[in-house]
Backbone as JSON, one array per atom type, in Angstrom:
{
  "sequence": "MCYNSNMKNYRLRKGFTLAEVLITLAIVGIVAALTIPTVSKNIQHAVLKNQFKKFYSTFTQAISAIQAKNGRPVKCYYWDISPYDGKCTPVCSLKK",
  "N": [[30.44, 6.04, -46.64], [31.4, 7.91, -44.2], [33.23, 8.75, -41.64], [33.27, 11.06, -39.12], [35.42, 12.82, -36.16], [33.55, 13.08, -33.86], [31.22, 10.99, -34.4], [32.4, 8.67, -33.94], [33.39, 9.31, -31.24], [30.87, 9.01, -29.86], [30.04, 6.4, -30.72], [31.79, 5.01, -28.8], [30.91, 5.54, -26.46], [29.34, 3.91, -24.17], [27.56, 3.78, -21.44], [26.23, 4.84, -18.74], [26.84, 7.86, -17.06], [28.78, 8.97, -14.05], [27.69, 10.82, -12.76], [25.04, 10.47, -13.69], [24.17, 8.3, -12.75], [24.76, 8.58, -9.71], [22.77, 10.89, -9.4], [20.0, 9.4, -9.93], [20.2, 7.5, -7.99], [20.4, 8.95, -5.9], [17.71, 10.19, -6.28], [16.3, 7.72, -6.35], [16.86, 7.05, -3.43], [16.0, 9.39, -2.1], [13.06, 9.01, -2.57], [12.5, 6.14, -1.33], [13.17, 7.03, 1.26], [11.04, 8.24, 2.13], [8.78, 7.14, 1.8], [9.45, 4.05, 3.08], [8.81, 4.3, 6.05], [5.9, 4.95, 6.1], [4.8, 2.35, 5.1], [5.98, 0.77, 7.08], [4.44, 1.45, 8.99], [2.09, 0.9, 8.15], [2.14, -2.09, 8.09], [2.64, -2.82, 10.87], [0.19, -1.75, 12.09], [-1.78, -3.82, 11.12], [-0.6, -6.12, 11.68], [-1.08, -5.73, 14.57], [-4.14, -5.56, 14.56], [-4.58, -7.95, 13.44], [-3.72, -9.54, 15.65], [-5.31, -8.87, 17.94], [-8.05, -10.01, 16.87], [-7.14, -12.6, 17.02], [-6.77, -12.92, 19.86], [-9.08, -12.17, 20.42], [-10.88, -13.66, 19.55], [-10.36, -16.77, 20.54], [-10.68, -15.43, 23.52], [-13.54, -15.25, 23.71], [-13.78, -18.01, 22.69], [-13.01, -19.18, 25.15], [-14.6, -18.51, 27.55], [-17.51, -19.39, 26.25], [-16.43, -22.18, 26.21], [-16.22, -22.71, 29.04], [-18.87, -21.31, 30.17], [-20.49, -23.78, 29.44], [-19.63, -25.57, 30.23], [-20.56, -25.6, 33.12], [-23.21, -25.68, 32.68], [-24.7, -23.87, 32.42], [-26.22, -21.01, 30.14], [-25.17, -20.14, 26.67], [-25.05, -17.91, 25.71], [-25.47, -15.55, 27.41], [-24.57, -12.98, 29.29], [-24.08, -11.66, 31.86], [-24.96, -12.49, 35.07], [-27.32, -12.55, 37.42], [-27.31, -11.69, 40.93], [-28.81, -12.6, 43.78], [-30.07, -10.48, 45.57], [-30.76, -11.29, 48.58], [-29.23, -13.58, 49.47], [-26.6, -12.88, 47.83], [-25.48, -14.72, 46.24], [-24.67, -15.65, 43.41], [-27.4, -16.47, 40.98], [-28.84, -19.02, 38.65], [-30.54, -17.67, 36.86], [-30.52, -15.86, 33.74], [-29.56, -12.85, 32.7], [-29.72, -11.48, 29.48], [-28.18, -9.32, 26.98], [-29.89, -6.33, 26.05]],
  "CA": [[30.15, 6.55, -45.67], [32.4, 8.41, -43.6], [33.46, 8.79, -39.79], [34.18, 11.72, -38.16], [35.34, 12.25, -34.75], [32.2, 12.88, -33.01], [30.58, 9.84, -34.45], [33.89, 7.86, -33.18], [33.58, 9.17, -29.55], [29.53, 8.67, -29.67], [30.2, 4.87, -30.92], [32.62, 4.75, -27.72], [30.5, 5.39, -24.98], [28.59, 2.82, -23.74], [27.34, 3.37, -20.39], [25.95, 5.71, -17.81], [28.52, 9.24, -16.39], [28.85, 8.69, -12.79], [26.91, 12.32, -12.22], [23.66, 10.14, -13.95], [24.16, 7.3, -11.65], [24.55, 9.14, -8.57], [21.48, 11.46, -9.56], [19.37, 8.26, -10.13], [20.47, 6.91, -6.4], [20.14, 9.96, -4.63], [16.44, 10.17, -6.51], [15.27, 6.37, -5.54], [16.95, 7.18, -1.9], [14.68, 9.69, -1.46], [11.58, 8.21, -2.58], [12.49, 5.1, -0.29], [13.1, 7.66, 2.54], [9.58, 9.0, 2.25], [8.04, 5.66, 1.83], [9.0, 2.89, 4.26], [7.82, 5.0, 7.45], [4.6, 4.87, 6.06], [4.56, 1.2, 4.94], [6.21, -0.17, 8.11], [3.39, 1.89, 10.41], [0.4, 0.26, 8.09], [2.2, -3.77, 8.53], [2.27, -2.95, 12.38], [-1.11, -1.71, 12.26], [-2.48, -4.62, 10.56], [-0.29, -7.19, 12.93], [-1.68, -5.39, 15.75], [-5.29, -5.76, 14.07], [-4.91, -9.67, 13.73], [-3.46, -10.33, 17.09], [-6.25, -8.74, 18.64], [-8.71, -10.22, 16.36], [-7.14, -13.99, 17.63], [-7.02, -12.97, 21.36], [-11.06, -11.87, 21.39], [-11.79, -15.11, 19.48], [-9.57, -17.48, 21.85], [-11.49, -15.76, 25.03], [-14.6, -15.89, 23.07], [-14.22, -19.67, 22.76], [-12.79, -20.11, 26.5], [-16.0, -17.99, 27.62], [-18.5, -20.04, 25.85], [-16.53, -23.26, 27.14], [-17.44, -22.48, 30.53], [-20.16, -21.57, 30.24], [-21.08, -24.75, 28.63], [-18.83, -26.65, 31.17], [-21.08, -25.24, 34.04], [-24.39, -25.47, 32.4], [-25.29, -22.31, 32.32], [-26.62, -20.67, 28.71], [-23.97, -19.44, 26.42], [-25.64, -16.11, 25.23], [-25.29, -14.96, 28.88], [-23.88, -11.99, 29.15], [-24.1, -11.42, 33.4], [-25.65, -13.21, 36.18], [-28.12, -11.81, 38.34], [-26.86, -11.75, 41.86], [-29.06, -12.11, 44.37], [-30.3, -9.86, 46.81], [-31.04, -11.91, 49.72], [-28.02, -14.24, 49.8], [-25.05, -12.48, 47.37], [-25.03, -15.05, 45.7], [-25.3, -16.27, 41.57], [-28.65, -17.39, 40.53], [-28.71, -19.32, 37.42], [-31.61, -16.76, 35.94], [-29.07, -15.42, 32.77], [-29.8, -11.76, 31.58], [-29.04, -10.93, 27.97], [-28.28, -8.37, 26.91], [-30.14, -6.16, 25.29]],
  "C": [[31.54, 7.32, -44.97], [32.24, 9.43, -42.08], [34.04, 10.11, -39.42], [34.41, 11.83, -36.62], [34.27, 12.62, -33.97], [31.59, 11.94, -33.4], [31.65, 8.93, -34.03], [33.58, 7.46, -31.7], [32.07, 9.01, -29.44], [29.19, 7.1, -29.49], [30.76, 4.31, -29.77], [31.94, 4.38, -26.44], [29.25, 4.98, -25.02], [27.62, 2.99, -22.48], [27.32, 4.59, -19.47], [27.02, 6.68, -17.27], [28.1, 9.03, -14.74], [28.22, 9.9, -12.34], [25.21, 11.49, -12.67], [23.54, 8.89, -12.94], [23.86, 7.71, -10.21], [23.16, 9.97, -8.81], [20.23, 10.51, -9.31], [19.65, 7.67, -8.64], [19.81, 7.74, -5.92], [18.55, 10.26, -4.86], [15.73, 8.49, -5.64], [15.84, 6.48, -4.11], [15.95, 7.88, -1.02], [13.17, 9.68, -1.29], [11.66, 7.11, -1.47], [12.32, 5.85, 0.68], [11.48, 7.52, 3.22], [8.37, 7.74, 2.89], [8.05, 4.41, 2.93], [8.6, 3.15, 6.1], [6.42, 4.67, 7.08], [3.83, 3.03, 5.74], [4.69, 0.25, 5.99], [4.95, 0.07, 9.27], [2.12, 0.76, 9.56], [0.77, -1.7, 8.55], [2.01, -3.55, 9.79], [1.14, -2.63, 12.7], [-2.05, -2.89, 11.76], [-1.69, -6.07, 10.92], [-0.94, -7.48, 14.31], [-3.06, -5.86, 15.79], [-5.77, -7.57, 14.63], [-4.58, -10.42, 14.76], [-4.47, -9.7, 18.14], [-7.81, -9.68, 18.29], [-8.63, -12.21, 16.98], [-7.38, -14.08, 19.29], [-9.05, -13.02, 21.42], [-11.63, -13.33, 20.6], [-11.76, -16.34, 20.4], [-10.47, -16.97, 22.91], [-12.76, -15.7, 24.88], [-14.89, -17.23, 23.55], [-14.34, -20.32, 24.46], [-14.26, -20.03, 27.25], [-16.87, -19.37, 27.17], [-17.94, -21.85, 26.43], [-16.63, -23.6, 28.56], [-17.87, -21.77, 30.92], [-21.15, -23.08, 29.77], [-20.94, -26.27, 29.83], [-19.91, -26.56, 32.81], [-22.52, -25.24, 33.7], [-25.11, -24.46, 32.46], [-25.44, -21.82, 30.19], [-25.25, -19.58, 28.37], [-24.12, -18.49, 26.05], [-25.65, -15.05, 26.5], [-24.36, -14.17, 29.01], [-23.24, -11.26, 30.97], [-24.96, -12.32, 33.91], [-26.28, -12.22, 37.15], [-27.79, -12.4, 39.78], [-28.66, -11.83, 42.82], [-29.61, -11.74, 45.61], [-30.06, -9.67, 48.46], [-29.49, -12.69, 50.25], [-26.42, -14.04, 49.38], [-25.15, -13.5, 46.75], [-25.73, -15.55, 44.02], [-26.4, -16.76, 41.53], [-28.51, -17.9, 38.98], [-29.83, -18.65, 36.54], [-30.28, -16.07, 34.98], [-30.09, -14.39, 32.46], [-29.12, -11.45, 30.35], [-29.62, -10.3, 27.64], [-28.91, -7.68, 25.84], [-30.37, -4.78, 23.97]]
}
């Protein structure tokens, strides 16, 4: 088997050229620049959604605890106000 000068140079070349590396990094940078804002927006939306769910759950539990403590029905949405004296009556008006 004989070796010529082209085969010798080919065997010595074992890496990427600077141009290949820079082009690859540029492509990766462009793709990252396009996807990172979308991903961060989706994460922020999910965080706000979970915070709202936690707040709603805590608020509902607090309302139920207050109604139970005062001896009112738990499923009441508002209390009727007496037209005569302006005070709340124990008659519960359920949501229709």
